[in-house]
Short mmCIF file of C-alpha atoms in Angstrom, two decimals:
data_model
loop_
_atom_site.label_atom_id
_atom_site.label_comp_id
_atom_site.label_asym_id
_atom_site.label_seq_id
_atom_site.Cartn_x
_atom_site.Cartn_y
_atom_site.Cartn_z
CA MET A 1 117.54 89.65 92.93
CA SER A 2 117.46 86.35 94.77
CA ARG A 3 118.24 86.03 98.44
CA THR A 4 121.80 84.75 97.95
CA THR A 5 122.79 87.42 95.42
CA LEU A 6 121.32 90.06 97.73
CA THR A 7 123.43 88.72 100.60
CA GLN A 8 126.50 88.72 98.37
CA PHE A 9 125.77 92.26 97.23
CA VAL A 10 125.40 93.52 100.79
CA GLY A 11 128.55 91.60 101.77
CA ARG A 12 130.55 93.35 99.09
CA VAL A 13 129.14 96.86 99.35
CA LEU A 14 128.66 97.24 103.07
CA PRO A 15 132.28 96.86 104.33
CA PRO A 16 133.73 99.79 102.34
CA LEU A 17 130.58 101.87 102.94
CA ALA A 18 130.48 101.40 106.70
CA PRO A 19 133.60 103.44 107.65
CA MET A 20 132.38 106.32 105.48
CA LEU A 21 128.94 106.36 107.08
CA ILE A 22 130.38 106.10 110.58
CA TRP A 23 132.85 108.90 109.84
CA THR A 24 130.21 111.15 108.29
CA PHE A 25 127.61 110.84 111.00
CA GLY A 26 130.15 110.62 113.85
CA MET A 27 131.93 113.78 112.70
CA GLU A 28 128.65 115.56 112.17
CA LEU A 29 127.70 114.77 115.76
CA LEU A 30 131.09 115.82 117.19
CA VAL A 31 131.00 119.16 115.39
CA ARG A 32 127.35 119.87 116.23
CA LYS A 33 128.04 119.15 119.91
CA GLY A 34 131.04 121.52 119.80
CA ILE A 35 133.57 118.83 120.69
CA VAL A 36 135.50 119.50 117.43
CA ASP A 37 135.77 123.07 116.15
CA ALA A 38 134.15 123.62 112.76
CA TRP A 39 137.13 125.65 111.53
CA ILE A 40 139.42 122.66 112.03
CA ILE A 41 137.18 120.00 110.57
CA PRO A 42 133.93 121.20 109.03
CA ALA A 43 130.74 119.28 109.62
CA PRO A 44 130.34 116.76 106.78
CA PHE A 45 126.92 118.08 105.85
CA ASP A 46 128.32 121.62 105.60
CA VAL A 47 130.85 120.25 103.12
CA LEU A 48 128.06 118.65 101.13
CA ALA A 49 126.05 121.86 101.31
CA SER A 50 129.00 123.90 100.07
CA MET A 51 129.46 121.40 97.27
CA TRP A 52 125.85 121.98 96.30
CA ASN A 53 125.84 125.77 96.72
CA ASP A 54 129.04 126.28 94.74
CA ARG A 55 128.22 123.49 92.33
CA SER A 56 128.72 125.42 89.11
CA GLU A 57 132.11 126.76 90.24
CA ILE A 58 133.25 123.36 91.54
CA PHE A 59 131.92 121.58 88.47
CA ALA A 60 133.83 123.90 86.10
CA ALA A 61 137.01 123.57 88.18
CA THR A 62 136.69 119.78 88.28
CA GLY A 63 136.31 119.65 84.49
CA GLN A 64 139.38 121.82 84.05
CA THR A 65 141.49 119.66 86.39
CA LEU A 66 140.23 116.48 84.76
CA ILE A 67 141.20 117.70 81.30
CA SER A 68 144.66 118.78 82.48
CA ALA A 69 145.25 115.50 84.31
CA LEU A 70 144.10 113.47 81.32
CA ALA A 71 146.36 115.49 79.03
CA GLY A 72 149.30 115.06 81.43
CA LEU A 73 148.63 111.33 81.69
CA GLY A 74 148.29 111.09 77.91
CA PHE A 75 151.65 112.77 77.35
CA SER A 76 153.18 110.54 80.04
CA PHE A 77 151.85 107.43 78.36
CA VAL A 78 152.92 108.33 74.84
CA ILE A 79 156.31 109.82 75.71
CA GLY A 80 157.00 107.45 78.62
CA SER A 81 156.38 104.25 76.70
CA PHE A 82 158.28 105.53 73.67
CA VAL A 83 161.27 106.38 75.88
CA ALA A 84 161.03 102.94 77.53
CA VAL A 85 161.15 101.25 74.11
CA LEU A 86 164.29 103.25 73.25
CA LEU A 87 165.85 102.47 76.64
CA ALA A 88 165.18 98.76 76.16
CA ALA A 89 166.36 98.69 72.54
CA PHE A 90 169.63 100.61 72.79
CA PRO A 91 172.00 99.96 75.71
CA TRP A 92 173.96 103.14 74.99
CA PHE A 93 170.74 105.19 75.05
CA ARG A 94 169.90 103.61 78.37
CA ARG A 95 173.29 104.37 79.89
CA ALA A 96 173.05 107.94 78.66
CA PHE A 97 169.49 108.78 79.63
CA TYR A 98 168.10 106.45 82.30
CA PRO A 99 169.72 108.41 85.16
CA TYR A 100 167.87 111.50 83.91
CA ALA A 101 164.59 109.61 83.82
CA VAL A 102 165.04 108.93 87.52
CA PHE A 103 165.21 112.70 87.92
CA PHE A 104 161.50 112.87 87.09
CA GLN A 105 160.72 110.64 90.03
CA THR A 106 162.70 112.60 92.56
CA VAL A 107 162.06 116.17 91.45
CA PRO A 108 160.11 118.17 94.05
CA ILE A 109 157.31 119.35 91.81
CA ILE A 110 156.25 122.12 94.17
CA ALA A 111 159.71 123.68 93.77
CA LEU A 112 159.71 123.20 90.02
CA ALA A 113 156.24 124.64 89.44
CA PRO A 114 157.40 128.33 89.50
CA ILE A 115 159.94 127.49 86.79
CA LEU A 116 157.17 125.93 84.73
CA VAL A 117 155.23 129.18 85.07
CA ILE A 118 158.24 131.08 83.71
CA TRP A 119 158.41 128.69 80.76
CA PHE A 120 154.75 128.15 79.97
CA GLY A 121 153.07 131.14 81.64
CA PHE A 122 149.99 130.99 83.88
CA GLY A 123 147.32 128.52 82.84
CA THR A 124 146.73 125.11 81.38
CA PRO A 125 150.12 124.37 79.70
CA THR A 126 151.92 124.73 83.06
CA VAL A 127 149.35 122.50 84.73
CA ILE A 128 149.70 119.81 82.06
CA ALA A 129 153.50 119.98 82.28
CA SER A 130 153.34 119.54 86.06
CA SER A 131 150.99 116.58 85.71
CA PHE A 132 153.27 115.04 83.08
CA ILE A 133 156.46 115.44 85.15
CA VAL A 134 154.93 113.74 88.17
CA SER A 135 153.36 110.86 86.27
CA VAL A 136 155.90 109.95 83.58
CA PHE A 137 158.43 107.99 85.63
CA PRO A 138 156.21 105.10 86.75
CA ILE A 139 155.30 104.54 83.11
CA ILE A 140 158.93 104.53 81.96
CA ALA A 141 160.05 102.25 84.79
CA SER A 142 157.19 99.74 84.52
CA THR A 143 157.26 99.58 80.73
CA LEU A 144 161.01 99.06 80.76
CA LEU A 145 160.66 96.27 83.31
CA GLY A 146 157.94 94.71 81.17
CA LEU A 147 159.99 94.94 77.98
CA GLU A 148 162.85 93.17 79.72
CA SER A 149 160.80 90.35 81.19
CA THR A 150 160.28 88.69 77.81
CA ASP A 151 160.47 84.88 78.00
CA PRO A 152 164.01 84.03 76.77
CA ALA A 153 162.78 80.81 75.14
CA LEU A 154 160.43 82.87 72.97
CA VAL A 155 163.29 85.20 72.07
CA ASP A 156 165.10 82.06 70.88
CA LEU A 157 162.05 81.00 68.93
CA PHE A 158 161.87 84.37 67.16
CA ARG A 159 165.59 84.16 66.37
CA LEU A 160 165.19 80.64 65.01
CA TYR A 161 162.71 81.88 62.40
CA ARG A 162 164.84 84.97 61.70
CA ALA A 163 162.13 87.40 62.76
CA PRO A 164 162.86 90.99 61.76
CA ARG A 165 163.59 93.34 64.65
CA PHE A 166 160.27 95.11 64.29
CA GLN A 167 158.40 91.81 64.72
CA PHE A 168 160.32 91.16 67.94
CA LEU A 169 158.93 94.40 69.28
CA VAL A 170 155.36 94.19 68.03
CA LYS A 171 154.66 90.47 68.32
CA LEU A 172 156.70 89.63 71.40
CA LYS A 173 158.13 92.39 73.57
CA ILE A 174 155.20 94.79 73.67
CA PRO A 175 152.48 92.20 74.33
CA PHE A 176 154.69 90.68 77.03
CA ALA A 177 155.10 94.11 78.61
CA LEU A 178 151.38 94.99 78.64
CA PRO A 179 150.57 93.80 82.18
CA GLN A 180 153.48 95.90 83.49
CA VAL A 181 152.47 98.86 81.32
CA PHE A 182 149.05 98.80 82.95
CA SER A 183 150.45 98.63 86.45
CA GLY A 184 152.59 101.68 85.64
CA LEU A 185 149.59 103.44 84.14
CA ARG A 186 147.56 102.73 87.26
CA ILE A 187 150.15 104.46 89.47
CA ALA A 188 150.56 107.27 86.96
CA ALA A 189 146.80 107.94 86.84
CA GLY A 190 146.66 108.86 90.52
CA LEU A 191 149.86 110.90 90.26
CA ALA A 192 148.60 112.79 87.20
CA VAL A 193 145.72 114.22 89.27
CA ILE A 194 148.10 115.21 92.07
CA GLY A 195 150.48 116.80 89.57
CA ALA A 196 147.67 118.76 87.95
CA ILE A 197 146.40 120.11 91.27
CA VAL A 198 149.90 121.11 92.41
CA GLY A 199 150.39 122.82 89.05
CA GLU A 200 147.11 124.67 89.52
CA PHE A 201 148.21 126.00 92.92
CA ILE A 202 150.92 127.97 91.13
CA GLY A 203 149.72 128.12 87.54
CA GLY A 204 146.09 128.83 88.32
CA GLY A 205 142.76 127.27 87.32
CA GLY A 206 140.93 124.10 88.31
CA LEU A 207 140.51 122.56 91.73
CA GLY A 208 144.01 123.60 92.84
CA ALA A 209 143.31 127.29 92.46
CA LEU A 210 139.86 126.78 93.99
CA VAL A 211 141.41 125.20 97.10
CA ASP A 212 143.94 128.02 97.32
CA ALA A 213 141.26 130.71 97.02
CA ALA A 214 138.89 129.03 99.50
CA ARG A 215 141.74 128.70 101.99
CA SER A 216 142.52 132.41 101.84
CA GLN A 217 138.80 133.15 102.31
CA GLN A 218 138.74 130.87 105.39
CA ARG A 219 136.13 128.73 103.64
CA ILE A 220 137.25 125.43 105.11
CA ASP A 221 134.04 123.69 104.05
CA LYS A 222 134.81 124.61 100.44
CA VAL A 223 138.44 123.46 100.80
CA PHE A 224 137.20 120.10 102.04
CA ALA A 225 134.65 119.91 99.24
CA ALA A 226 137.36 120.48 96.61
CA VAL A 227 139.76 118.02 98.23
CA LEU A 228 137.02 115.41 98.35
CA ILE A 229 136.20 115.95 94.67
CA SER A 230 139.86 115.75 93.67
CA SER A 231 140.33 112.41 95.38
CA VAL A 232 137.16 111.14 93.71
CA LEU A 233 138.73 112.31 90.44
CA GLY A 234 141.83 110.22 91.16
CA VAL A 235 139.73 107.19 92.01
CA ILE A 236 137.77 107.57 88.76
CA LEU A 237 140.96 107.80 86.71
CA VAL A 238 142.54 104.76 88.37
CA GLY A 239 139.25 102.90 87.99
CA SER A 240 139.18 103.67 84.27
CA VAL A 241 142.69 102.26 83.88
CA ASN A 242 141.54 99.11 85.70
CA LEU A 243 138.61 98.74 83.33
CA LEU A 244 140.85 99.23 80.31
CA SER A 245 143.32 96.70 81.70
CA ALA A 246 140.57 94.11 82.28
CA TRP A 247 139.33 94.68 78.75
CA VAL A 248 142.75 94.31 77.11
CA LEU A 249 144.27 91.56 79.27
CA GLY A 250 141.01 89.86 80.15
CA PRO A 251 141.10 86.79 77.93
CA TRP A 252 144.62 85.71 78.73
CA HIS A 253 146.38 87.27 81.66
CA ALA A 254 146.33 85.62 85.07
CA SER A 255 146.12 88.92 86.96
CA GLU A 256 142.81 89.71 85.28
CA ASN A 257 141.20 86.30 85.08
CA LYS A 258 141.47 83.60 87.67
CA LYS A 259 138.58 81.59 86.26
CA LEU A 260 140.45 80.10 83.30
CA MET B 1 160.42 67.38 54.60
CA SER B 2 162.05 66.13 51.46
CA SER B 3 165.48 67.50 52.24
CA ALA B 4 166.63 66.48 55.70
CA ALA B 5 169.62 68.19 57.30
CA GLY B 6 172.92 66.69 58.43
CA LEU B 7 175.21 67.76 61.25
CA LYS B 8 178.97 67.62 61.65
CA ALA B 9 180.63 68.55 64.93
CA HIS B 10 184.40 68.63 65.13
CA GLN B 11 186.15 69.17 68.47
CA VAL B 12 183.34 71.42 69.68
CA THR B 13 183.75 73.06 73.09
CA ARG B 14 181.70 75.63 74.93
CA THR B 15 182.88 77.62 77.92
CA PHE B 16 180.75 80.05 79.92
CA THR B 17 182.18 82.84 82.00
CA GLU B 18 180.53 81.67 85.20
CA ALA B 19 179.84 77.96 84.72
CA GLY B 20 183.21 77.21 83.07
CA ALA B 21 183.65 74.51 80.41
CA VAL B 22 180.48 72.52 79.80
CA LEU B 23 181.76 70.43 76.88
CA ASP B 24 185.01 68.54 76.46
CA PRO B 25 185.88 68.56 72.76
CA ILE B 26 182.93 66.71 71.17
CA SER B 27 183.07 65.24 67.68
CA LEU B 28 180.13 63.51 66.07
CA ALA B 29 178.21 63.36 62.82
CA ILE B 30 174.49 62.98 62.23
CA GLN B 31 173.30 61.81 58.83
CA PRO B 32 170.25 63.34 57.14
CA GLY B 33 167.05 61.61 58.29
CA GLU B 34 168.49 60.07 61.46
CA PHE B 35 166.55 60.06 64.73
CA VAL B 36 169.23 60.54 67.41
CA SER B 37 168.78 60.90 71.16
CA ILE B 38 171.33 62.48 73.44
CA LEU B 39 171.18 61.03 76.93
CA GLY B 40 172.95 62.49 79.91
CA PRO B 41 172.62 63.51 83.54
CA SER B 42 171.10 66.89 84.41
CA GLY B 43 173.32 69.86 83.69
CA CYS B 44 175.81 67.85 81.62
CA GLY B 45 175.85 70.16 78.63
CA LYS B 46 173.49 68.25 76.36
CA SER B 47 171.13 71.21 76.11
CA THR B 48 174.07 73.48 75.29
CA PHE B 49 175.00 71.16 72.44
CA LEU B 50 171.39 71.17 71.23
CA ARG B 51 171.25 74.99 71.26
CA MET B 52 174.41 75.11 69.18
CA ALA B 53 172.92 72.61 66.72
CA ALA B 54 169.92 74.93 66.49
CA GLY B 55 172.17 77.89 65.74
CA LEU B 56 171.06 79.68 68.92
CA ASP B 57 174.53 79.48 70.47
CA HIS B 58 178.05 79.10 69.10
CA PRO B 59 181.02 76.91 70.03
CA THR B 60 183.88 78.50 71.94
CA SER B 61 186.24 76.45 69.80
CA GLY B 62 185.92 73.76 67.17
CA LYS B 63 183.51 73.60 64.28
CA LEU B 64 179.83 72.78 64.15
CA ASP B 65 178.15 72.69 60.74
CA VAL B 66 174.58 71.95 59.88
CA GLU B 67 174.07 71.27 56.21
CA CYS B 68 170.75 71.53 54.47
CA PRO B 69 169.81 72.31 50.87
CA ARG B 70 167.08 74.65 52.11
CA THR B 71 167.76 78.35 52.58
CA ASP B 72 164.65 79.26 54.63
CA PRO B 73 164.66 78.62 58.40
CA PHE B 74 164.64 74.82 58.22
CA ARG B 75 165.16 74.10 61.93
CA SER B 76 162.49 73.86 64.62
CA PHE B 77 162.97 73.69 68.34
CA VAL B 78 160.73 72.27 71.07
CA PHE B 79 161.52 73.50 74.56
CA GLN B 80 161.23 71.78 77.93
CA GLU B 81 158.01 73.66 78.54
CA SER B 82 155.48 74.68 75.94
CA HIS B 83 156.36 78.42 75.88
CA LEU B 84 153.27 79.55 74.00
CA LEU B 85 152.20 83.16 73.55
CA PRO B 86 149.53 83.51 76.25
CA TRP B 87 147.65 86.28 74.43
CA SER B 88 147.27 84.28 71.21
CA THR B 89 144.84 81.48 70.43
CA VAL B 90 146.11 77.98 69.72
CA LEU B 91 145.78 78.59 65.99
CA ARG B 92 147.66 81.91 66.11
CA ASN B 93 150.42 80.31 68.17
CA VAL B 94 150.98 77.67 65.53
CA MET B 95 150.79 80.24 62.72
CA LEU B 96 153.55 82.28 64.38
CA PRO B 97 156.65 80.70 62.76
CA LEU B 98 155.11 81.08 59.31
CA GLU B 99 154.13 84.69 60.00
CA LEU B 100 157.65 85.47 61.19
CA MET B 101 158.96 83.98 57.97
CA GLY B 102 156.66 86.30 56.03
CA ILE B 103 154.28 83.66 54.70
CA GLU B 104 150.88 84.89 53.59
CA LYS B 105 148.15 84.68 56.24
CA GLU B 106 145.64 82.36 54.56
CA GLU B 107 148.33 79.87 53.69
CA ALA B 108 149.72 80.05 57.25
CA LYS B 109 146.24 79.45 58.66
CA ALA B 110 145.69 76.36 56.53
CA LYS B 111 149.08 74.90 57.40
CA ALA B 112 148.64 75.61 61.12
CA ALA B 113 145.21 73.97 61.19
CA ASN B 114 146.73 70.98 59.47
CA ALA B 115 149.63 70.72 61.93
CA LEU B 116 147.18 70.91 64.83
CA LYS B 117 145.06 68.15 63.33
CA ARG B 118 148.21 66.06 63.16
CA VAL B 119 148.75 66.29 66.93
CA GLY B 120 145.07 65.67 67.68
CA LEU B 121 144.04 69.24 68.43
CA GLY B 122 141.98 69.97 65.33
CA ASP B 123 139.04 71.16 67.44
CA ALA B 124 140.88 73.46 69.88
CA LEU B 125 141.94 76.17 67.40
CA LYS B 126 140.15 79.07 69.10
CA ARG B 127 141.20 78.32 72.69
CA PHE B 128 143.80 80.22 74.69
CA PRO B 129 146.85 78.48 76.24
CA ALA B 130 145.55 79.17 79.78
CA GLN B 131 142.53 76.99 78.96
CA LEU B 132 144.63 73.94 78.05
CA SER B 133 146.11 71.10 80.10
CA GLY B 134 149.87 70.54 80.22
CA GLY B 135 149.70 67.74 77.67
CA MET B 136 147.63 69.81 75.27
CA LYS B 137 150.00 72.78 75.58
CA MET B 138 152.93 70.55 74.68
CA ARG B 139 150.97 69.25 71.68
CA VAL B 140 150.48 72.84 70.50
CA SER B 141 154.20 73.40 70.97
CA VAL B 142 154.97 70.34 68.82
CA ALA B 143 152.50 71.51 66.18
CA ARG B 144 154.23 74.91 66.16
CA ALA B 145 157.52 73.13 65.47
CA LEU B 146 156.03 70.98 62.70
CA VAL B 147 154.20 73.74 60.88
CA THR B 148 157.28 74.83 58.94
CA GLU B 149 157.88 71.23 57.81
CA PRO B 150 161.36 71.35 59.34
CA SER B 151 164.32 69.44 57.90
CA PHE B 152 165.89 69.38 61.34
CA LEU B 153 163.80 69.03 64.48
CA LEU B 154 165.48 69.67 67.83
CA LEU B 155 163.77 68.80 71.10
CA ASP B 156 165.04 69.62 74.60
CA GLU B 157 163.47 67.21 77.13
CA PRO B 158 160.05 68.19 75.83
CA PHE B 159 157.96 65.58 77.61
CA SER B 160 159.72 65.47 80.98
CA ALA B 161 157.10 67.59 82.76
CA LEU B 162 154.17 65.45 81.59
CA ASP B 163 152.46 62.55 83.32
CA GLU B 164 153.23 59.09 81.98
CA LEU B 165 150.06 58.68 79.89
CA ASN B 166 150.60 61.96 78.08
CA ARG B 167 154.30 61.30 77.75
CA HIS B 168 153.74 57.95 76.06
CA ALA B 169 151.06 59.37 73.78
CA LEU B 170 153.34 62.19 72.65
CA GLN B 171 156.27 59.81 72.17
CA ASP B 172 154.07 57.61 69.95
CA GLU B 173 153.05 60.66 67.92
CA LEU B 174 156.60 61.96 67.53
CA ARG B 175 157.82 58.57 66.37
CA GLU B 176 154.97 58.41 63.86
CA ILE B 177 155.86 61.85 62.55
CA TRP B 178 159.42 60.70 61.99
CA GLU B 179 158.25 57.50 60.30
CA THR B 180 156.06 59.38 57.84
CA SER B 181 158.20 62.47 57.07
CA ARG B 182 161.77 61.44 57.99
CA PRO B 183 163.22 64.74 59.14
CA THR B 184 166.50 64.65 61.04
CA ILE B 185 165.63 64.64 64.73
CA LEU B 186 167.93 65.42 67.65
CA PHE B 187 166.19 64.61 70.92
CA VAL B 188 167.68 65.47 74.30
CA THR B 189 166.43 63.53 77.32
CA HIS B 190 167.53 62.07 80.64
CA SER B 191 165.24 59.06 80.31
CA VAL B 192 166.89 55.94 78.88
CA SER B 193 163.58 54.28 78.01
CA GLU B 194 162.40 57.39 76.16
CA ALA B 195 165.62 57.48 74.15
CA VAL B 196 165.42 53.78 73.30
CA PHE B 197 161.76 53.87 72.33
CA LEU B 198 162.05 56.94 70.16
CA SER B 199 165.35 56.90 68.39
CA ASN B 200 167.46 54.78 66.10
CA ARG B 201 170.69 55.90 67.66
CA VAL B 202 171.54 56.83 71.24
CA ILE B 203 174.45 59.03 72.31
CA VAL B 204 175.39 59.24 75.99
CA PHE B 205 177.14 62.28 77.44
CA SER B 206 179.08 62.09 80.70
CA LYS B 207 178.76 64.47 83.65
CA ARG B 208 180.03 67.98 83.00
CA PRO B 209 182.28 68.74 81.17
CA ALA B 210 180.53 66.34 78.81
CA ARG B 211 182.44 63.66 76.96
CA LEU B 212 181.02 61.13 74.53
CA LEU B 213 180.60 57.93 76.55
CA LEU B 214 178.55 55.90 74.15
CA ASP B 215 177.28 56.14 70.60
CA THR B 216 175.16 53.17 69.69
CA HIS B 217 172.52 51.94 67.28
CA VAL B 218 169.15 50.86 68.71
CA ASN B 219 168.25 47.38 67.47
CA LEU B 220 164.50 47.77 67.24
CA PRO B 221 162.24 47.73 64.17
CA ASP B 222 161.75 50.97 62.25
CA HIS B 223 158.02 50.90 62.78
CA ARG B 224 157.26 51.15 66.48
CA GLU B 225 153.99 50.95 68.33
CA ALA B 226 153.02 51.58 71.94
CA SER B 227 153.07 47.86 72.72
CA LEU B 228 156.81 47.73 71.99
CA ARG B 229 157.47 49.15 75.47
CA THR B 230 156.44 45.87 77.13
CA THR B 231 158.40 43.51 74.87
CA ALA B 232 161.52 41.55 75.77
CA GLU B 233 163.55 43.09 72.96
CA PHE B 234 162.81 46.58 74.33
CA SER B 235 164.09 45.67 77.82
CA ARG B 236 167.09 44.01 76.22
CA GLU B 237 168.01 47.29 74.51
CA LEU B 238 167.50 49.20 77.77
CA LYS B 239 169.77 46.80 79.67
CA SER B 240 172.38 46.98 76.99
CA ILE B 241 172.68 50.74 77.45
CA TYR B 242 172.67 50.62 81.24
CA SER B 243 175.35 47.92 81.19
CA ARG B 244 177.67 49.92 78.99
CA VAL B 245 177.55 53.20 80.96
CA SER B 246 179.03 53.35 84.44
CA TYR B 247 176.93 55.12 87.06
CA GLU B 248 179.92 57.21 88.17
CA GLU B 249 180.40 58.73 84.74
CA ALA B 250 176.74 59.27 83.89
CA PRO B 251 174.15 58.71 86.64
CA LEU B 252 171.15 57.96 84.44
#
């Protein structure tokens, strides 16, 4: 690594790292000195220690939450984009169902979760349903917006050559919508993790249940450990969507490539 | 382009809900193989007429017929901007019309490569639109229009966003295409010199709602080269049009 690339690397990595280091060591100091009570905010190194001591339990819970969130996000993507295509294609379908799609955005999931338990029982299906409900709307809304932002001149061009309806969708509308689909997916990815954890609070399993149990045992270090892991999980999911988006849109879309 | 298309417009009007009437009743006929320019001030309704000639819009009243012996999509349209598919390479963009018409891929590829060679882009097949200059993008757009060997080519101020060098080069190429293949061409522009250089007949529309102010033959040789723009006969034709259209009716 040459001197300039090293400087660049430090310049990029240091700014986001600095607040975390300051927080970690500062908090550690405040708790050790007794200025902040450990039962309000645990010492960061206690959190790390609890993460290590309960690693097998936390690891299993994280895997469970990840699978539920991925399944919820997967259902959201498949069902959400299919619904958006129908909404864009048929005005009557849109008038009939779009108001109900908005319902998914506004529903208080914490209130709905007990109903999900009645329907799906305790366990994974309830968690996946909760994750799906929370994450489906951004995908519907963004995909719909994307499908409707098609360049009207290109619509004319397709009409001029009498393109069949299916070609309109596959060769024009869907590719045009892709950047919007990804921005919806990015929002949905974070929400899918939240939805899964909320579902687990009521439906059991995963990091949600682990947080709930640790709270009732007054294990605040463990609560913090689980919360930390769950936000890392969200970041990983959103990051994966970003990678996918760069891979798909990379060669042509302005949002992914400024160099062209 | 063996079978060029003809156009007959009889008392054609077009009214929009918000903009109101954009065309006074317009009647005109275009013979197969003619190169006609429609001149007019911005927003006068010339583009609306062009869209109707392309079959993309329909008259509110009157009758507009385009006759052509061909039954496949025989019209091509070039827009004000290039409007390429950003996710497709240059070659795929030019193949598009043929693919939409259900033509087999290998054949489409060969024809597209050929059309691109014709506009001087034979070596840019694999590039993406974002990697091209404005002039090159417009060339791709012209190639996309030519690839179906249209009998009727419609262009809506296609070169107005280009710099003068590119504009002249593309005008020269378009004229050459007409000279070799003789499709019917309807070219909308607000530049008098562009209309005179390119076409054999110039039609002038008034301000909105558009009326036919002038319909005249251009007295220049059939074969035209870049140097024609600096000749006395070219300026004579320009003056003749300016002198016959009042600025109040059509500020050109």
